[in-house]
N, CA, C and O atoms as a printed pandas DataFrame, in Angstrom:
     atom_number atom_name residue_name chain_id  residue_number  x_coord  y_coord  z_coord
0              1         N          MET        A               1 -134.092  -85.878   22.456
1              2        CA          MET        A               1 -133.150  -86.942   22.125
2              3         C          MET        A               1 -132.545  -87.512   23.405
3              4         O          MET        A               1 -132.288  -86.789   24.367
4              5         N          ILE        A               2 -132.330  -88.792   23.393
5              6        CA          ILE        A               2 -131.746  -89.446   24.563
6              7         C          ILE        A               2 -130.231  -89.320   24.490
7              8         O          ILE        A               2 -129.642  -89.560   23.436
8              9         N          PRO        A               3 -129.587  -88.943   25.605
9             10        CA          PRO        A               3 -128.128  -88.756   25.578
10            11         C          PRO        A               3 -127.435  -90.031   25.154
11            12         O          PRO        A               3 -127.859  -91.130   25.511
12            13         N          GLY        A               4 -126.368  -89.881   24.392
13            14        CA          GLY        A               4 -125.617  -91.040   23.945
14            15         C          GLY        A               4 -126.139  -91.616   22.643
15            16         O          GLY        A               4 -125.470  -92.445   22.025
16            17         N          ALA        A               5 -127.337  -91.190   22.206
17            18        CA          ALA        A               5 -127.942  -91.760   21.006
18            19         C          ALA        A               5 -127.066  -91.507   19.775
19            20         O          ALA        A               5 -126.990  -92.349   18.880
20            21         N          HIS        A               6 -126.410  -90.350   19.736
21            22        CA          HIS        A               6 -125.578  -90.032   18.585
22            23         C          HIS        A               6 -124.285  -90.838   18.561
23            24         O          HIS        A               6 -123.574  -90.829   17.556
24            25         N          HIS        A               7 -123.967  -91.534   19.651
25            26        CA          HIS        A               7 -122.773  -92.384   19.680
26            27         C          HIS        A               7 -123.085  -93.784   19.182
27            28         O          HIS        A               7 -122.181  -94.610   19.054
28            29         N          GLY        A               8 -124.337  -94.058   18.903
29            30        CA          GLY        A               8 -124.714  -95.381   18.456
30            31         C          GLY        A               8 -125.279  -96.222   19.586
31            32         O          GLY        A               8 -126.190  -97.019   19.363
32            33         N          ASN        A               9 -124.752  -96.060   20.806
33            34        CA          ASN        A               9 -125.237  -96.835   21.941
34            35         C          ASN        A               9 -125.902  -95.892   22.931
35            36         O          ASN        A               9 -125.237  -95.099   23.596
36            37         N          MET        A              10 -127.224  -95.990   23.019
37            38        CA          MET        A              10 -127.978  -95.070   23.866
38            39         C          MET        A              10 -127.652  -95.237   25.338
39            40         O          MET        A              10 -127.916  -94.336   26.134
40            41         N          THR        A              11 -127.082  -96.374   25.715
41            42        CA          THR        A              11 -126.844  -96.610   27.132
42            43         C          THR        A              11 -125.397  -96.336   27.543
43            44         O          THR        A              11 -124.982  -96.718   28.637
44            45         N          ASP        A              12 -124.627  -95.676   26.672
45            46        CA          ASP        A              12 -123.260  -95.297   27.046
46            47         C          ASP        A              12 -123.292  -94.341   28.229
47            48         O          ASP        A              12 -124.148  -93.458   28.287
48            49         N          PRO        A              13 -122.361  -94.507   29.184
49            50        CA          PRO        A              13 -122.272  -93.527   30.278
50            51         C          PRO        A              13 -121.976  -92.133   29.707
51            52         O          PRO        A              13 -121.323  -92.002   28.672
52            53         N          PHE        A              14 -122.459  -91.114   30.388
53            54        CA          PHE        A              14 -122.199  -89.740   29.966
54            55         C          PHE        A              14 -122.063  -88.874   31.214
55            56         O          PHE        A              14 -122.366  -89.301   32.329
56            57         N          ILE        A              15 -121.598  -87.647   30.994
57            58        CA          ILE        A              15 -121.439  -86.694   32.099
58            59         C          ILE        A              15 -122.637  -85.758   32.108
59            60         O          ILE        A              15 -122.960  -85.137   31.096
60            61         N          LEU        A              16 -123.294  -85.663   33.261
61            62        CA          LEU        A              16 -124.420  -84.747   33.448
62            63         C          LEU        A              16 -123.878  -83.536   34.203
63            64         O          LEU        A              16 -123.422  -83.665   35.339
64            65         N          THR        A              17 -123.927  -82.365   33.578
65            66        CA          THR        A              17 -123.399  -81.145   34.183
66            67         C          THR        A              17 -124.559  -80.286   34.673
67            68         O          THR        A              17 -125.459  -79.942   33.907
68            69         N          VAL        A              18 -124.526  -79.943   35.961
69            70        CA          VAL        A              18 -125.585  -79.099   36.524
70            71         C          VAL        A              18 -124.968  -77.885   37.213
71            72         O          VAL        A              18 -123.825  -77.917   37.669
72            73         N          ASP        A              19 -125.759  -76.817   37.274
73            74        CA          ASP        A              19 -125.376  -75.639   38.050
74            75         C          ASP        A              19 -126.029  -75.792   39.418
75            76         O          ASP        A              19 -127.252  -75.867   39.531
76            77         N          TYR        A              20 -125.202  -75.835   40.446
77            78        CA          TYR        A              20 -125.694  -76.074   41.798
78            79         C          TYR        A              20 -125.047  -75.074   42.739
79            80         O          TYR        A              20 -123.835  -75.095   42.955
80            81         N          LYS        A              21 -125.877  -74.192   43.300
81            82        CA          LYS        A              21 -125.397  -73.157   44.231
82            83         C          LYS        A              21 -124.248  -72.347   43.639
83            84         O          LYS        A              21 -123.249  -72.073   44.303
84            85         N          GLY        A              22 -124.420  -71.969   42.365
85            86        CA          GLY        A              22 -123.440  -71.106   41.714
86            87         C          GLY        A              22 -122.205  -71.820   41.201
87            88         O          GLY        A              22 -121.284  -71.172   40.702
88            89         N          GLN        A              23 -122.163  -73.139   41.313
89            90        CA          GLN        A              23 -121.003  -73.878   40.820
90            91         C          GLN        A              23 -121.453  -74.931   39.819
91            92         O          GLN        A              23 -122.529  -75.516   39.945
92            93         N          THR        A              24 -120.609  -75.158   38.826
93            94        CA          THR        A              24 -120.879  -76.219   37.860
94            95         C          THR        A              24 -120.347  -77.520   38.432
95            96         O          THR        A              24 -119.197  -77.593   38.866
96            97         N          GLN        A              25 -121.187  -78.549   38.431
97            98        CA          GLN        A              25 -120.752  -79.858   38.922
98            99         C          GLN        A              25 -121.065  -80.917   37.877
99           100         O          GLN        A              25 -122.115  -80.889   37.235
100          101         N          ASP        A              26 -120.133  -81.855   37.719
101          102        CA          ASP        A              26 -120.306  -82.958   36.772
102          103         C          ASP        A              26 -120.590  -84.239   37.536
103          104         O          ASP        A              26 -119.956  -84.528   38.551
104          105         N          PHE        A              27 -121.547  -84.997   37.038
105          106        CA          PHE        A              27 -121.891  -86.283   37.646
106          107         C          PHE        A              27 -121.904  -87.352   36.560
107          108         O          PHE        A              27 -122.357  -87.108   35.442
108          109         N          ASN        A              28 -121.409  -88.526   36.894
109          110        CA          ASN        A              28 -121.487  -89.659   35.974
110          111         C          ASN        A              28 -122.936  -90.115   35.912
111          112         O          ASN        A              28 -123.602  -90.240   36.940
112          113         N          ALA        A              29 -123.417  -90.360   34.704
113          114        CA          ALA        A              29 -124.808  -90.755   34.521
114          115         C          ALA        A              29 -124.893  -91.816   33.437
115          116         O          ALA        A              29 -123.986  -91.973   32.620
116          117         N          GLN        A              30 -126.009  -92.541   33.450
117          118        CA          GLN        A              30 -126.232  -93.561   32.439
118          119         C          GLN        A              30 -127.727  -93.811   32.299
119          120         O          GLN        A              30 -128.477  -93.770   33.274
120          121         N          LEU        A              31 -128.136  -94.068   31.076
121          122        CA          LEU        A              31 -129.518  -94.425   30.801
122          123         C          LEU        A              31 -129.649  -95.941   30.930
123          124         O          LEU        A              31 -128.879  -96.691   30.330
124          125         N          LEU        A              32 -130.625  -96.384   31.715
125          126        CA          LEU        A              32 -130.891  -97.813   31.880
126          127         C          LEU        A              32 -132.211  -98.138   31.215
127          128         O          LEU        A              32 -133.242  -97.561   31.563
128          129         N          LEU        A              33 -132.193  -99.046   30.271
129          130        CA          LEU        A              33 -133.410  -99.457   29.572
130          131         C          LEU        A              33 -133.907 -100.757   30.167
131          132         O          LEU        A              33 -133.137 -101.695   30.373
132          133         N          GLN        A              34 -135.216 -100.807   30.445
133          134        CA          GLN        A              34 -135.827 -102.001   31.010
134          135         C          GLN        A              34 -137.157 -102.235   30.327
135          136         O          GLN        A              34 -138.160 -101.616   30.683
136          137         N          GLY        A              35 -137.173 -103.122   29.350
137          138        CA          GLY        A              35 -138.421 -103.364   28.627
138          139         C          GLY        A              35 -138.905 -102.077   27.989
139          140         O          GLY        A              35 -138.185 -101.449   27.212
140          141         N          TYR        A              36 -140.125 -101.686   28.318
141          142        CA          TYR        A              36 -140.702 -100.458   27.750
142          143         C          TYR        A              36 -140.396  -99.228   28.599
143          144         O          TYR        A              36 -140.753  -98.114   28.216
144          145         N          SER        A              37 -139.752  -99.408   29.725
145          146        CA          SER        A              37 -139.472  -98.264   30.593
146          147         C          SER        A              37 -137.978  -97.980   30.627
147          148         O          SER        A              37 -137.167  -98.752   30.116
148          149         N          HIS        A              38 -137.642  -96.872   31.231
149          150        CA          HIS        A              38 -136.237  -96.499   31.378
150          151         C          HIS        A              38 -136.072  -95.668   32.640
151          152         O          HIS        A              38 -137.039  -95.135   33.183
152          153         N          LYS        A              39 -134.847  -95.572   33.089
153          154        CA          LYS        A              39 -134.511  -94.663   34.183
154          155         C          LYS        A              39 -133.087  -94.206   33.979
155          156         O          LYS        A              39 -132.306  -94.835   33.264
156          157         N          PHE        A              40 -132.765  -93.102   34.618
157          158        CA          PHE        A              40 -131.406  -92.591   34.582
158          159         C          PHE        A              40 -130.741  -92.877   35.919
159          160         O          PHE        A              40 -131.337  -92.675   36.977
160          161         N          GLN        A              41 -129.512  -93.344   35.861
161          162        CA          GLN        A              41 -128.702  -93.556   37.055
162          163         C          GLN        A              41 -127.669  -92.433   37.095
163          164         O          GLN        A              41 -126.917  -92.235   36.141
164          165         N          VAL        A              42 -127.640  -91.707   38.199
165          166        CA          VAL        A              42 -126.705  -90.591   38.360
166          167         C          VAL        A              42 -125.947  -90.819   39.659
167          168         O          VAL        A              42 -126.550  -91.018   40.714
168          169         N          THR        A              43 -124.615  -90.789   39.576
169          170        CA          THR        A              43 -123.794  -91.020   40.762
170          171         C          THR        A              43 -123.461  -89.683   41.416
171          172         O          THR        A              43 -122.826  -88.819   40.812
172          173         N          VAL        A              44 -123.903  -89.531   42.666
173          174        CA          VAL        A              44 -123.643  -88.322   43.450
174          175         C          VAL        A              44 -122.836  -88.760   44.671
175          176         O          VAL        A              44 -123.338  -89.470   45.543
176          177         N          GLY        A              45 -121.583  -88.326   44.714
177          178        CA          GLY        A              45 -120.710  -88.795   45.789
178          179         C          GLY        A              45 -120.536  -90.296   45.660
179          180         O          GLY        A              45 -120.120  -90.788   44.610
180          181         N          ASP        A              46 -120.852  -91.027   46.719
181          182        CA          ASP        A              46 -120.729  -92.480   46.654
182          183         C          ASP        A              46 -122.100  -93.155   46.539
183          184         O          ASP        A              46 -122.230  -94.356   46.773
184          185         N          MET        A              47 -123.121  -92.366   46.176
185          186        CA          MET        A              47 -124.473  -92.912   46.084
186          187         C          MET        A              47 -124.986  -92.877   44.654
187          188         O          MET        A              47 -124.793  -91.898   43.933
188          189         N          GLU        A              48 -125.641  -93.956   44.256
189          190        CA          GLU        A              48 -126.275  -93.983   42.949
190          191         C          GLU        A              48 -127.726  -93.562   43.118
191          192         O          GLU        A              48 -128.478  -94.154   43.892
192          193         N          LEU        A              49 -128.101  -92.525   42.377
193          194        CA          LEU        A              49 -129.486  -92.052   42.389
194          195         C          LEU        A              49 -130.157  -92.504   41.100
195          196         O          LEU        A              49 -129.525  -92.578   40.046
196          197         N          PHE        A              50 -131.439  -92.802   41.201
197          198        CA          PHE        A              50 -132.185  -93.256   40.038
198          199         C          PHE        A              50 -133.368  -92.323   39.807
199          200         O          PHE        A              50 -134.106  -91.990   40.734
200          201         N          PHE        A              51 -133.533  -91.910   38.554
201          202        CA          PHE        A              51 -134.608  -91.001   38.174
202          203         C          PHE        A              51 -135.437  -91.679   37.100
203          204         O          PHE        A              51 -134.902  -92.203   36.123
204          205         N          GLU        A              52 -136.764  -91.663   37.293
205          206        CA          GLU        A              52 -137.640  -92.217   36.269
206          207         C          GLU        A              52 -138.761  -91.235   35.993
207          208         O          GLU        A              52 -139.086  -90.404   36.842
208          209         N          PRO        A              53 -139.363  -91.326   34.790
209          210        CA          PRO        A              53 -140.441  -90.396   34.453
210          211         C          PRO        A              53 -141.741  -90.774   35.148
211          212         O          PRO        A              53 -142.051  -91.951   35.329
212          213         N          ASP        A              54 -142.496  -89.740   35.535
213          214        CA          ASP        A              54 -143.835  -89.984   36.086
214          215         C          ASP        A              54 -144.843  -89.910   34.932
215          216         O          ASP        A              54 -144.451  -89.834   33.767
216          217         N          GLU        A              55 -146.130  -89.933   35.256
217          218        CA          GLU        A              55 -147.165  -89.953   34.228
218          219         C          GLU        A              55 -147.110  -88.730   33.311
219          220         O          GLU        A              55 -147.466  -88.819   32.136
220          221         N          GLU        A              56 -146.665  -87.590   33.845
221          222        CA          GLU        A              56 -146.593  -86.363   33.039
222          223         C          GLU        A              56 -145.270  -86.241   32.287
223          224         O          GLU        A              56 -145.071  -85.286   31.537
224          225         N          GLY        A              57 -144.366  -87.199   32.482
225          226        CA          GLY        A              57 -143.079  -87.149   31.797
226          227         C          GLY        A              57 -142.021  -86.369   32.546
227          228         O          GLY        A              57 -140.938  -86.126   32.013
228          229         N          HIS        A              58 -142.317  -85.968   33.783
229          230        CA          HIS        A              58 -141.316  -85.300   34.602
230          231         C          HIS        A              58 -140.516  -86.368   35.349
231          232         O          HIS        A              58 -141.061  -87.401   35.737
232          233         N          TYR        A              59 -139.239  -86.114   35.545
233          234        CA          TYR        A              59 -138.394  -87.104   36.208
234          235         C          TYR        A              59 -138.355  -86.857   37.704
235          236         O          TYR        A              59 -138.377  -85.712   38.157
236          237         N          ARG        A              60 -138.296  -87.938   38.466
237          238        CA          ARG        A              60 -138.226  -87.827   39.923
238          239         C          ARG        A              60 -137.266  -88.895   40.427
239          240         O          ARG        A              60 -137.111  -89.960   39.830
240          241         N          ALA        A              61 -136.637  -88.574   41.532
241          242        CA          ALA        A              61 -135.734  -89.541   42.164
242          243         C          ALA        A              61 -136.575  -90.634   42.804
243          244         O          ALA        A              61 -137.579  -90.353   43.458
244          245         N          ILE        A              62 -136.163  -91.873   42.614
245          246        CA          ILE        A              62 -136.886  -92.995   43.209
246          247         C          ILE        A              62 -135.939  -93.795   44.093
247          248         O          ILE        A              62 -134.722  -93.775   43.910
248          249         N          LEU        A              63 -136.515  -94.482   45.035
249          250        CA          LEU        A              63 -135.750  -95.336   45.941
250          251         C          LEU        A              63 -135.768  -96.747   45.383
251          252         O          LEU        A              63 -136.835  -97.300   45.118
252          253         N          MET        A              64 -134.596  -97.328   45.204
253          254        CA          MET        A              64 -134.513  -98.707   44.729
254          255         C          MET        A              64 -134.637  -99.635   45.937
255          256         O          MET        A              64 -134.353  -99.222   47.062
256          257         N          PRO        A              65 -135.060 -100.887   45.717
257          258        CA          PRO        A              65 -135.311 -101.797   46.840
258          259         C          PRO        A              65 -134.124 -101.964   47.792
259          260         O          PRO        A              65 -134.321 -102.170   48.990
260          261         N          TRP        A              66 -132.898 -101.879   47.275
261          262        CA          TRP        A              66 -131.721 -102.080   48.119
262          263         C          TRP        A              66 -131.243 -100.797   48.800
263          264         O          TRP        A              66 -130.272 -100.829   49.555
264          265         N          GLN        A              67 -131.910  -99.672   48.546
265          266        CA          GLN        A              67 -131.471  -98.397   49.109
266          267         C          GLN        A              67 -132.285  -98.027   50.349
267          268         O          GLN        A              67 -133.446  -98.410   50.491
268          269         N          GLN        A              68 -131.652  -97.283   51.228
269          270        CA          GLN        A              68 -132.301  -96.800   52.444
270          271         C          GLN        A              68 -132.847  -95.394   52.199
271          272         O          GLN        A              68 -132.168  -94.545   51.621
272          273         N          GLU        A              69 -134.075  -95.161   52.644
273          274        CA          GLU        A              69 -134.676  -93.837   52.459
274          275         C          GLU        A              69 -133.858  -92.757   53.155
275          276         O          GLU        A              69 -133.754  -91.637   52.654
276          277         N          LYS        A              70 -133.276  -93.085   54.306
277          278        CA          LYS        A              70 -132.484  -92.089   55.042
278          279         C          LYS        A              70 -131.266  -91.636   54.223
279          280         O          LYS        A              70 -130.830  -90.491   54.342
280          281         N          ASP        A              71 -130.720  -92.534   53.395
281          282        CA          ASP        A              71 -129.582  -92.160   52.554
282          283         C          ASP        A              71 -130.009  -91.186   51.463
283          284         O          ASP        A              71 -129.307  -90.216   51.174
284          285         N          LEU        A              72 -131.163  -91.451   50.863
285          286        CA          LEU        A              72 -131.668  -90.554   49.823
286          287         C          LEU        A              72 -131.974  -89.181   50.413
287          288         O          LEU        A              72 -131.777  -88.163   49.750
288          289         N          LYS        A              73 -132.454  -89.148   51.651
289          290        CA          LYS        A              73 -132.793  -87.871   52.287
290          291         C          LYS        A              73 -131.559  -87.029   52.615
291          292         O          LYS        A              73 -131.679  -85.834   52.887
292          293         N          LYS        A              74 -130.373  -87.647   52.589
293          294        CA          LYS        A              74 -129.135  -86.895   52.837
294          295         C          LYS        A              74 -128.773  -86.008   51.654
295          296         O          LYS        A              74 -128.011  -85.052   51.801
296          297         N          ILE        A              75 -129.316  -86.322   50.482
297          298        CA          ILE        A              75 -129.005  -85.549   49.282
298          299         C          ILE        A              75 -129.878  -84.285   49.283
299          300         O          ILE        A              75 -131.091  -84.349   49.482
300          301         N          ASP        A              76 -129.231  -83.148   49.058
301          302        CA          ASP        A              76 -129.928  -81.857   49.044
302          303         C          ASP        A              76 -131.054  -81.871   47.999
303          304         O          ASP        A              76 -130.836  -82.231   46.842
304          305         N          LYS        A              77 -132.246  -81.476   48.421
305          306        CA          LYS        A              77 -133.392  -81.454   47.503
306          307         C          LYS        A              77 -133.154  -80.518   46.322
307          308         O          LYS        A              77 -133.637  -80.779   45.220
308          309         N          LEU        A              78 -132.421  -79.438   46.540
309          310        CA          LEU        A              78 -132.101  -78.525   45.447
310          311         C          LEU        A              78 -131.247  -79.240   44.397
311          312         O          LEU        A              78 -131.458  -79.065   43.197
312          313         N          LEU        A              79 -130.288  -80.041   44.850
313          314        CA          LEU        A              79 -129.441  -80.781   43.914
314          315         C          LEU        A              79 -130.286  -81.797   43.137
315          316         O          LEU        A              79 -130.128  -81.931   41.924
316          317         N          LEU        A              80 -131.169  -82.501   43.818
317          318        CA          LEU        A              80 -132.058  -83.447   43.133
318          319         C          LEU        A              80 -132.871  -82.732   42.061
319          320         O          LEU        A              80 -133.030  -83.238   40.950
320          321         N          SER        A              81 -133.383  -81.555   42.401
321          322        CA          SER        A              81 -134.178  -80.770   41.469
322          323         C          SER        A              81 -133.352  -80.348   40.256
323          324         O          SER        A              81 -133.832  -80.409   39.124
324          325         N          GLU        A              82 -132.114  -79.921   40.489
325          326        CA          GLU        A              82 -131.237  -79.496   39.385
326          327         C          GLU        A              82 -130.944  -80.665   38.446
327          328         O          GLU        A              82 -130.947  -80.499   37.226
328          329         N          ILE        A              83 -130.690  -81.846   39.014
329          330        CA          ILE        A              83 -130.415  -83.032   38.192
330          331         C          ILE        A              83 -131.657  -83.394   37.378
331          332         O          ILE        A              83 -131.566  -83.684   36.185
332          333         N          GLN        A              84 -132.805  -83.374   38.031
333          334        CA          GLN        A              84 -134.070  -83.680   37.361
334          335         C          GLN        A              84 -134.292  -82.724   36.190
335          336         O          GLN        A              84 -134.638  -83.157   35.092
336          337         N          GLN        A              85 -134.095  -81.429   36.421
337          338        CA          GLN        A              85 -134.299  -80.436   35.362
338          339         C          GLN        A              85 -133.334  -80.670   34.207
339          340         O          GLN        A              85 -133.713  -80.528   33.045
340          341         N          LYS        A              86 -132.088  -81.027   34.520
341          342        CA          LYS        A              86 -131.085  -81.244   33.470
342          343         C          LYS        A              86 -131.452  -82.457   32.617
343          344         O          LYS        A              86 -131.291  -82.426   31.397
344          345         N          ILE        A              87 -131.942  -83.519   33.247
345          346        CA          ILE        A              87 -132.380  -84.700   32.488
346          347         C          ILE        A              87 -133.512  -84.305   31.538
347          348         O          ILE        A              87 -133.516  -84.690   30.369
348          349         N          GLU        A              88 -134.471  -83.531   32.055
349          350        CA          GLU        A              88 -135.601  -83.115   31.219
350          351         C          GLU        A              88 -135.148  -82.205   30.079
351          352         O          GLU        A              88 -135.700  -82.271   28.981
352          353         N          GLU        A              89 -134.134  -81.346   30.333
353          354        CA          GLU        A              89 -133.595  -80.480   29.271
354          355         C          GLU        A              89 -132.961  -81.311   28.169
355          356         O          GLU        A              89 -133.151  -81.033   26.985
356          357         N          ILE        A              90 -132.209  -82.329   28.559
357          358        CA          ILE        A              90 -131.521  -83.191   27.583
358          359         C          ILE        A              90 -132.534  -83.858   26.660
359          360         O          ILE        A              90 -132.299  -83.999   25.460
360          361         N          LEU        A              91 -133.657  -84.263   27.230
361          362        CA          LEU        A              91 -134.660  -85.011   26.467
362          363         C          LEU        A              91 -135.616  -84.112   25.697
363          364         O          LEU        A              91 -136.362  -84.587   24.840
364          365         N          ALA        A              92 -135.600  -82.797   26.000
365          366        CA          ALA        A              92 -136.554  -81.881   25.347
366          367         C          ALA        A              92 -136.250  -81.729   23.859
367          368         O          ALA        A              92 -136.949  -80.999   23.158
């Protein structure tokens, strides 16, 4: 199920809670629908991260045209992995 679906509006912002290095952290997130595709926007610090499904249905962080790759590389890969896993859990 897509988060927010039970509220009537699938694109309502929601809180994504992940366990990261032994601590629970909450991040603002939102589902973005675009035609037949979708992505999740997750705000980490002052950066918006975007996750979209690959061919196998696993989510991965993607770089948007206005974002710098060096900024995305500042985010801990473990944190990216935890967010990705949480998105996949929500949809399972």
